[in-house]
Coordinates of C-alpha atoms and ligand atoms in Angstrom, one line a residue:
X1 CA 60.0 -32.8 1.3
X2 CA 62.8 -35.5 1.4
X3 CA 66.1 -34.6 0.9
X4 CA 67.9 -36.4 -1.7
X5 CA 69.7 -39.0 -0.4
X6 CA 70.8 -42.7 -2.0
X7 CA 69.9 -44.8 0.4
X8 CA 66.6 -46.1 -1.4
X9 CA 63.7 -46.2 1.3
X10 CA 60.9 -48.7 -0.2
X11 CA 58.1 -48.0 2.5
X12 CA 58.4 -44.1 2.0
X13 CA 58.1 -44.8 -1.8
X14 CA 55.6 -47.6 -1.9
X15 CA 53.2 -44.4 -3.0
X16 CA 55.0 -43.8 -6.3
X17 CA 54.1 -47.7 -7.7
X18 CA 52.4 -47.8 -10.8
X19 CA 49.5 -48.9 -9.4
X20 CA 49.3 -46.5 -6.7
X21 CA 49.1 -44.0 -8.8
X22 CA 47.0 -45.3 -11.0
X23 CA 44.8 -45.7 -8.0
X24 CA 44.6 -42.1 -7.2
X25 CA 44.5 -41.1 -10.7
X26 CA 41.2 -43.7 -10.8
X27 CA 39.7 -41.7 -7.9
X28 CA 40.5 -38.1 -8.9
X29 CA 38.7 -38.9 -12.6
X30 CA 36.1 -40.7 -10.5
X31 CA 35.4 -38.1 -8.4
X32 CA 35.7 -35.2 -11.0
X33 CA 33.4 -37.0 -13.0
X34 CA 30.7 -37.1 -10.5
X35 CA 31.0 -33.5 -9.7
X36 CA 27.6 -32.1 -10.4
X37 CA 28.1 -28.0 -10.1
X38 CA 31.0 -25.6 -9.7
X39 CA 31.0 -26.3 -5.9
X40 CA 31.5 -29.8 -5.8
X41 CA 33.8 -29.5 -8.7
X42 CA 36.1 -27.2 -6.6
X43 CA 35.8 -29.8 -3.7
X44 CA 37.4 -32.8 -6.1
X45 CA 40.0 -30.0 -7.4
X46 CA 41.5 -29.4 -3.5
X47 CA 40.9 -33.6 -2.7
X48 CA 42.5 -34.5 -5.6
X49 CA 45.3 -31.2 -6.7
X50 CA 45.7 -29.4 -3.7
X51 CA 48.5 -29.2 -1.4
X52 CA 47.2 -32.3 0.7
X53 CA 46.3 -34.2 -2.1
X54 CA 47.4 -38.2 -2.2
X55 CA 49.4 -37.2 -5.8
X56 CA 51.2 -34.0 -4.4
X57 CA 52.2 -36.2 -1.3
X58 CA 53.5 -38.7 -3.3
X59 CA 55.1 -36.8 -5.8
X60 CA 57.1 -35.3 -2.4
X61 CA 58.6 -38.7 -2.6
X62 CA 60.4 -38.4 -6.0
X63 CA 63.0 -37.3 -4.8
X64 CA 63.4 -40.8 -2.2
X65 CA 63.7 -42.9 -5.0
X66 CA 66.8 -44.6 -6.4
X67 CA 68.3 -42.0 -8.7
X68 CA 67.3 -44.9 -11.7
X69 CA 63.8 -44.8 -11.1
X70 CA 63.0 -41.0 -10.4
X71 CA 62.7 -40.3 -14.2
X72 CA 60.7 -42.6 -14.7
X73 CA 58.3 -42.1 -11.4
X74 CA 58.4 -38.8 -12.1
X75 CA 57.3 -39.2 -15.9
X76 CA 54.5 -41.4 -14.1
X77 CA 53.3 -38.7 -11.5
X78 CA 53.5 -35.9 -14.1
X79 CA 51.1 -37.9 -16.3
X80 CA 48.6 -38.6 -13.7
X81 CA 48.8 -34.5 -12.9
X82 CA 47.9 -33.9 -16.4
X83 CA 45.1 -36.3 -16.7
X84 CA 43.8 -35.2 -13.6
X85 CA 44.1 -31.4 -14.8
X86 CA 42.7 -32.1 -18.3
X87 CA 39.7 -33.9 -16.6
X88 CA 38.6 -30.8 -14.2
X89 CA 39.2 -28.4 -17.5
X90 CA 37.2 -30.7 -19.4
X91 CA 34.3 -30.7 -16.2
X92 CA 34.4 -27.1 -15.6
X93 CA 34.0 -26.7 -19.3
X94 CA 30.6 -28.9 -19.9
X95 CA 29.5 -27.3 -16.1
X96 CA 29.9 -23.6 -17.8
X97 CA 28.1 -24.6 -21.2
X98 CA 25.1 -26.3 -18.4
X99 CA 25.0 -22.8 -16.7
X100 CA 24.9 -20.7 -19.9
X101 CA 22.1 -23.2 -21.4
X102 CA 20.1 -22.9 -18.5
X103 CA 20.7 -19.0 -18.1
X104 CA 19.6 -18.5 -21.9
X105 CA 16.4 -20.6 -21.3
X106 CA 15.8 -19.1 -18.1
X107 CA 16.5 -15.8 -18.6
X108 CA 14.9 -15.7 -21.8
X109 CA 13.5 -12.2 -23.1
X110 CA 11.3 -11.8 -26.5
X111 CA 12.3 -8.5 -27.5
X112 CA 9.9 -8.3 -30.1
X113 CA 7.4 -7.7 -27.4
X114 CA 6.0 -3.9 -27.7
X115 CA 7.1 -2.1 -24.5
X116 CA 4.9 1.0 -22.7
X117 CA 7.9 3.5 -22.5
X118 CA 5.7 5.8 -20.7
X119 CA 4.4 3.9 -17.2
X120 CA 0.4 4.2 -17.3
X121 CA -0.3 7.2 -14.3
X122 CA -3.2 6.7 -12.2
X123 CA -5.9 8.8 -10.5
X124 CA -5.1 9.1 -6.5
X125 CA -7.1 6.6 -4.6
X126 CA -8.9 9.9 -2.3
X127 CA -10.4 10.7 -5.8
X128 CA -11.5 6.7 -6.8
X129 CA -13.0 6.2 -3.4
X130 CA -15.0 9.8 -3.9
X131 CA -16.3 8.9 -6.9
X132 CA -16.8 5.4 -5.7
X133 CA -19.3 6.7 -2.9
X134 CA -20.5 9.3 -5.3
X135 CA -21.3 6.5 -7.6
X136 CA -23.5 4.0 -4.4
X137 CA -25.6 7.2 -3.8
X138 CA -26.2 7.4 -7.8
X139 CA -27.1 4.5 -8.0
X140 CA -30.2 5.4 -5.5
X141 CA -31.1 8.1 -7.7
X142 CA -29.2 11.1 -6.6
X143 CA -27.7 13.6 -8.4
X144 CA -23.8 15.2 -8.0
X145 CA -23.7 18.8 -7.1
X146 CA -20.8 21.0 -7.0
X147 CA -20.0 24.0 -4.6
X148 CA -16.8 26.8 -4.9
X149 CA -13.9 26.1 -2.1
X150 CA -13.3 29.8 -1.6
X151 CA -17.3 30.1 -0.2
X152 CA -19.6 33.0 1.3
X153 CA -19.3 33.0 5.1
X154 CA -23.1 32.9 4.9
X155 CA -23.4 29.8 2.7
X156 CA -20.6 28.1 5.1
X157 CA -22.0 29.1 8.1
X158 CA -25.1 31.8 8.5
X159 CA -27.7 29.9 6.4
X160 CA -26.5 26.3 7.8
X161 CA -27.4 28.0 11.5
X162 CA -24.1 28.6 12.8
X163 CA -24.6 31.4 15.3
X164 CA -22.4 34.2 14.7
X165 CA -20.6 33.3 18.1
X166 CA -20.3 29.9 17.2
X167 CA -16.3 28.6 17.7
X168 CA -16.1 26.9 14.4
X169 CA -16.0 30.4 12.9
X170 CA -13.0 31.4 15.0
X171 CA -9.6 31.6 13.0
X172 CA -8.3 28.6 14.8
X173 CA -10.4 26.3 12.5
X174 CA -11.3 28.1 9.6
X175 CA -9.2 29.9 6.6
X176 CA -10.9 33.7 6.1
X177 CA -9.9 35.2 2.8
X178 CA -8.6 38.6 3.3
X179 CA -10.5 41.7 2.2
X180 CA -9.3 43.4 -1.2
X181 CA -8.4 46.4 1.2
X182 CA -6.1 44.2 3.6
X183 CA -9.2 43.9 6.1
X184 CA -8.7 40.5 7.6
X185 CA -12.0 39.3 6.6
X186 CA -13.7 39.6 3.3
X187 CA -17.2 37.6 4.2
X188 CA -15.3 34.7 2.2
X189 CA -13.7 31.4 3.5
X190 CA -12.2 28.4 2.8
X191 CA -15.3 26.3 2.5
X192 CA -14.7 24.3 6.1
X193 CA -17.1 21.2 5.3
X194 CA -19.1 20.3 2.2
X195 CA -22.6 21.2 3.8
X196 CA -22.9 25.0 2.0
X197 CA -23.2 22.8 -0.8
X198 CA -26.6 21.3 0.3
X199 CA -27.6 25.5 0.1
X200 CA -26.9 26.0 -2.7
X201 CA -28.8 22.8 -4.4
X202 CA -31.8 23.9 -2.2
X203 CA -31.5 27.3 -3.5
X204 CA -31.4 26.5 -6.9
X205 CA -32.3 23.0 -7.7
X206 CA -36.3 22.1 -7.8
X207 CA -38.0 19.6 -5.0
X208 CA -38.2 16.7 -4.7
X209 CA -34.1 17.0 -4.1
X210 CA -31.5 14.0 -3.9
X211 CA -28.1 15.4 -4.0
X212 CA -24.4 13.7 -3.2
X213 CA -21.3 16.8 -3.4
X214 CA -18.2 15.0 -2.8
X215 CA -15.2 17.8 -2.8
X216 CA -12.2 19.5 -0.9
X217 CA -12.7 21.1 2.3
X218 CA -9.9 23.1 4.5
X219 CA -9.3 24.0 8.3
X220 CA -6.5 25.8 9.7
X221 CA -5.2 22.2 12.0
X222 CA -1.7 21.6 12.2
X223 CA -0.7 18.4 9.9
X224 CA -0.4 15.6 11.8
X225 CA -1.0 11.8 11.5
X226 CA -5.0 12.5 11.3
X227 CA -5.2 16.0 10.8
X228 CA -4.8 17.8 7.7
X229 CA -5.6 21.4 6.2
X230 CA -6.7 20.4 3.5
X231 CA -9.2 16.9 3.3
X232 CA -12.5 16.0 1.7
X233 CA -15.9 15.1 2.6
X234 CA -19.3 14.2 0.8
X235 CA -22.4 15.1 1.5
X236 CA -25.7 13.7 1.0
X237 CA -29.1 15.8 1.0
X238 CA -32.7 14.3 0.7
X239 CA -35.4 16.8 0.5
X240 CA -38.7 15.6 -0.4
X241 CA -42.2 15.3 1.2
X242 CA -42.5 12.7 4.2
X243 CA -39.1 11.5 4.8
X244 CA -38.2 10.6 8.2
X245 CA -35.2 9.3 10.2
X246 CA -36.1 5.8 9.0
X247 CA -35.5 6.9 5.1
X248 CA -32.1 8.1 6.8
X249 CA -30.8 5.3 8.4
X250 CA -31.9 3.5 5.2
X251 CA -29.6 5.5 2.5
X252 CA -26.6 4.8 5.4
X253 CA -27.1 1.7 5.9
X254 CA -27.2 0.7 2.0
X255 CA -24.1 2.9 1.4
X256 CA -22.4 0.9 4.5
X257 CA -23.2 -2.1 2.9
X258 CA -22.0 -1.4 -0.7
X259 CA -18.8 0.4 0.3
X260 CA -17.7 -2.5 3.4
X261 CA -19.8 -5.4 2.7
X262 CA -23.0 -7.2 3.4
X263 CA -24.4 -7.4 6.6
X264 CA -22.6 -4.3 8.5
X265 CA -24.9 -2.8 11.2
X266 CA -24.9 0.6 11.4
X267 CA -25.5 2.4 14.8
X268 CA -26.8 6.5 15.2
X269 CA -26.0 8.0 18.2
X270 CA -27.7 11.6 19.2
X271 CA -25.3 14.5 18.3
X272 CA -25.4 18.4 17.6
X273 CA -24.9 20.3 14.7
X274 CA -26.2 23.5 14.1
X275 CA -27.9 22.9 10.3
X276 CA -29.7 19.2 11.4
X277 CA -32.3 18.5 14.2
X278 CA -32.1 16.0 15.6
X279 CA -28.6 15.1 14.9
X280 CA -26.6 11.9 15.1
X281 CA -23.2 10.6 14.8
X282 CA -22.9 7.1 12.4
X283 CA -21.0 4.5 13.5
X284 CA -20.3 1.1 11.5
X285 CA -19.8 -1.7 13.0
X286 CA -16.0 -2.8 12.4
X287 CA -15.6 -4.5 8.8
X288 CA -12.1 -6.0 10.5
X289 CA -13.9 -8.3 13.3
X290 CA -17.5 -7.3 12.9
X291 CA -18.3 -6.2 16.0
X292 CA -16.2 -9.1 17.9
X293 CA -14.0 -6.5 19.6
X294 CA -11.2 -8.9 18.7
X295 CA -8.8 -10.1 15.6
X296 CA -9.5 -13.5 15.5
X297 CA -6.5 -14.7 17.6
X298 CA -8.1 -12.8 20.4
X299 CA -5.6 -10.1 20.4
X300 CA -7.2 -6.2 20.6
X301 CA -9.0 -5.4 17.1
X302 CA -6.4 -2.7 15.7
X303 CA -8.9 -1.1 13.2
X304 CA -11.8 -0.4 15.5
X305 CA -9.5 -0.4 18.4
X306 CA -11.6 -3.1 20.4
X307 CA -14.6 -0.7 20.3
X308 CA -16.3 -2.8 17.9
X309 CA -17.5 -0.1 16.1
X310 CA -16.1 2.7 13.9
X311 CA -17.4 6.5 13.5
X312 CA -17.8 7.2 10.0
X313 CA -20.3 10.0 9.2
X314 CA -22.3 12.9 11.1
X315 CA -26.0 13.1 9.9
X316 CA -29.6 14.2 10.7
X317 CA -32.9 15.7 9.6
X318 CA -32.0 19.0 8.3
X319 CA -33.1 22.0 10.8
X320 CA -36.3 23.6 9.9
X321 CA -34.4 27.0 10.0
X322 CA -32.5 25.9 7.0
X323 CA -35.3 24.6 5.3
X324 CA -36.6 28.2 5.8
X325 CA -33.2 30.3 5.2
X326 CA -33.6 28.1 1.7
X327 CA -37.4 29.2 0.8
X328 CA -38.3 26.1 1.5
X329 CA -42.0 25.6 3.3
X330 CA -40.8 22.8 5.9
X331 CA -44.9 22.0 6.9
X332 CA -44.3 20.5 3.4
X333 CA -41.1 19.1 2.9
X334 CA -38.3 17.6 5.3
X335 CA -35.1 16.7 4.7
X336 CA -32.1 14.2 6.0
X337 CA -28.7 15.2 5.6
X338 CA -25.1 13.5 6.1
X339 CA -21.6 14.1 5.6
X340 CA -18.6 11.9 6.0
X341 CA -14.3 12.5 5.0
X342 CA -13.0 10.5 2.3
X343 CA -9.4 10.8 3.6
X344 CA -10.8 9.4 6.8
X345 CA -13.2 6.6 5.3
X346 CA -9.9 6.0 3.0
X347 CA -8.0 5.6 6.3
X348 CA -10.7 3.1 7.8
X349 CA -11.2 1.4 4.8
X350 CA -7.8 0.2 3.7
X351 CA -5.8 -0.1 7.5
X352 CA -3.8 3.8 6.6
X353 CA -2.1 5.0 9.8
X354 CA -1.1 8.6 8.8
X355 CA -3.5 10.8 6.5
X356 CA -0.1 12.4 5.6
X357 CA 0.4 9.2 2.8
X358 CA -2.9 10.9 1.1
X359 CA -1.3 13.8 0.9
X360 CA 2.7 13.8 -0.4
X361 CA 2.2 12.4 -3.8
X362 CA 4.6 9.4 -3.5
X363 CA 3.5 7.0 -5.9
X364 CA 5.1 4.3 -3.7
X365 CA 1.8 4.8 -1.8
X366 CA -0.6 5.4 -4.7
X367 CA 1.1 2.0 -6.5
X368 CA -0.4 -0.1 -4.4
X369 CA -4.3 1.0 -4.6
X370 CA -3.7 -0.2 -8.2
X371 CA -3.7 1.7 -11.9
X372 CA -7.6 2.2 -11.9
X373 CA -7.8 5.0 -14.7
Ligands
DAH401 N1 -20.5 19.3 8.1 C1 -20.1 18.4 9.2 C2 -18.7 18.5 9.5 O1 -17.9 18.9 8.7 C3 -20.5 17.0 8.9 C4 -22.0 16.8 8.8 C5 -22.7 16.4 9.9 C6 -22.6 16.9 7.6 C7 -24.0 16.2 9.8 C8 -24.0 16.7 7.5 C9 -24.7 16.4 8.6 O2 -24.7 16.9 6.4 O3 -26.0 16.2 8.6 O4 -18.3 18.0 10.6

């Protein structure tokens, strides 16, 4: 700022000529005119108001003027200000009515629509996928059979040829129910697999027999990331004259196919369990890179983890001692059997890491298997 002095300086005021200022009034309006949102609008406010402005600066120099012509400069400058004001309240006003236009159409909400106060539930996705391999094996022809969880020790393990020293029975894996008199064991359990089911439908269901008994099963594991307590398994039992390990591999390899997609090999490797001779383990080959051992990148297959293949179900031709612990003549008949967890075929099927998702009831998890009802 200049102090006021009377000697008249014409350079220092050449910026206060009428022209001048009409000049920088010109480019202000100009530039506030082309402003185009609130940003550049604030960028023509500080170029053409703020403190380093061409007007402020000039204005400065009022006071170096001949005390005849400050009025009248200062009139001049105080115009210019007010145009220059008037303009960016005029701008910022059309800019607001722009954003509240668009905002309106944007933003736009019928609230005449009807509205579902009440968010649709869903069934868990462990009971959609049982009833989804329940419903492949139906299609085939079998029937659904039902079993109790709390189960006779000799349905669970006696008539399915467990020996009686056999480890599964020990109380690290399986839930005894306590006797009414506080005896540890009442000759009940927590069923530990769905197999006494295939009993029972031999005991009371007529031959030729195709059964499927999807349901909840329990072991005394610690919960971890692929062990739970508490899980499910179906089982599939064929009784009927003739049938061999071919009619076997058949039913897997259709269910495979329908629950993972055309063309999946299936493998059967010799295993042991008590209630089916022989016995095999079934592997699929890996729905994720179908056998390649590989994500297609080249990088290690995560699902299968490289082994190209996948165990999803134990099976066999049921034991001849069952056939006979059921009354059934096994010169006559035969039978394949199979039994496979839905937590774990859940796991397999949809990428899970932790079977502990299936179990806590967060419908963050649930959500995304969809609303199937
Ligand atoms: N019950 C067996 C388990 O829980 C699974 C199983 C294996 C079922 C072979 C079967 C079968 O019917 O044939 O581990």
């Amino acid at each position: 700022m200049s102090a006021s002095n009377n000697t008249f300086d014409p350079v220092r005021v050449a910026v206060l000529a009428p022209a001048e200022v009409d000049r920088m009034t010109g480019d202000a309006l100009a530039a506030i005119g082309a402003a185009s949102d609130f940003d550049e609008l604030k960028a023509a406010r500080l170029a053409h108001r703020g403190n380093r402005a061409p007007l402020t600066l000039a204005s400065a120099e009022v006071g170096a003027l001949p005390p005849a012509a400050r009025a009248e400069a200062g009139r001049r400058v105080g115009q210019a200000r007010r145009l220059i004001d008037e303009a960016l309240a005029a701008r910022l006003a059309d800019l607001e009515a722009d954003r509240d236009r668009r905002v309106l159409l944007e933003e736009a909400a019928d609230v005449t629509l009807p509205w579902d106060r009440v968010q649709a539930g869903a069934r868990h996705p462990v009971t959609t996928l049982a009833e989804r391999l329940a419903d492949v094996f139906i299609g085939m022809g079998y029937e659904v059979a039902e079993g109790p969880e709390v189960e006779a020790e000799w349905y669970n393990f006696d008539a399915l040829n467990f020996p009686p020293d056999h480890p599964a029975r020990e109380m690290q894996d399986t839930f005894f129910v306590a006797g009414p008199d506080g005896a540890p064991r009442s000759g009940m359990v927590l069923r530990t697999h769905t197999s006494p089911v295939q009993i029972r439908a031999m005991l009371t269901r007529p031959l030729p027999l195709y059964v499927v008994s999807p349901g909840k099963c329990f072991r005394s594991d610690p919960l971890d990331a692929t062990h739970s307590p508490v899980f499910h398994q179906i089982e599939g039992l064929a009784v009927d004259e003739g049938l061999t390990m071919a009619d076997l591999r058949g039913a897997i390899a259709a269910f495979v196919e329908a629950m993972f997609g055309a063309g999946l090999r299936t493998r059967l490797r010799p295993d042991y369990f008590p209630f089916t001779e022989p016995s095999a383990d079934v592997s699929m080959q890996c729905h994720v890179c179908r056998g390649a051992s590989a994500e297609a990148d080249g990088s290690p297959c995560r699902v299968c983890k490289s082994q190209g293949w996948i165990e999803i179900a134990g099976c066999g031709m049921v034991n001849p001692r069952v056939l006979v612990a059921c009354g059934i003549d096994p010169e006559r008949y035969s039978g394949f059997a199979f039994g496979l967890g839905i937590e774990r075929s859940l796991m397999v099927r949809n990428g899970l890491a932790d079977i502990r998702d299936t179990l806590e009831g967060d419908v963050r998890f649930s959500r995304a298997f969809g609303v199937e009802a």
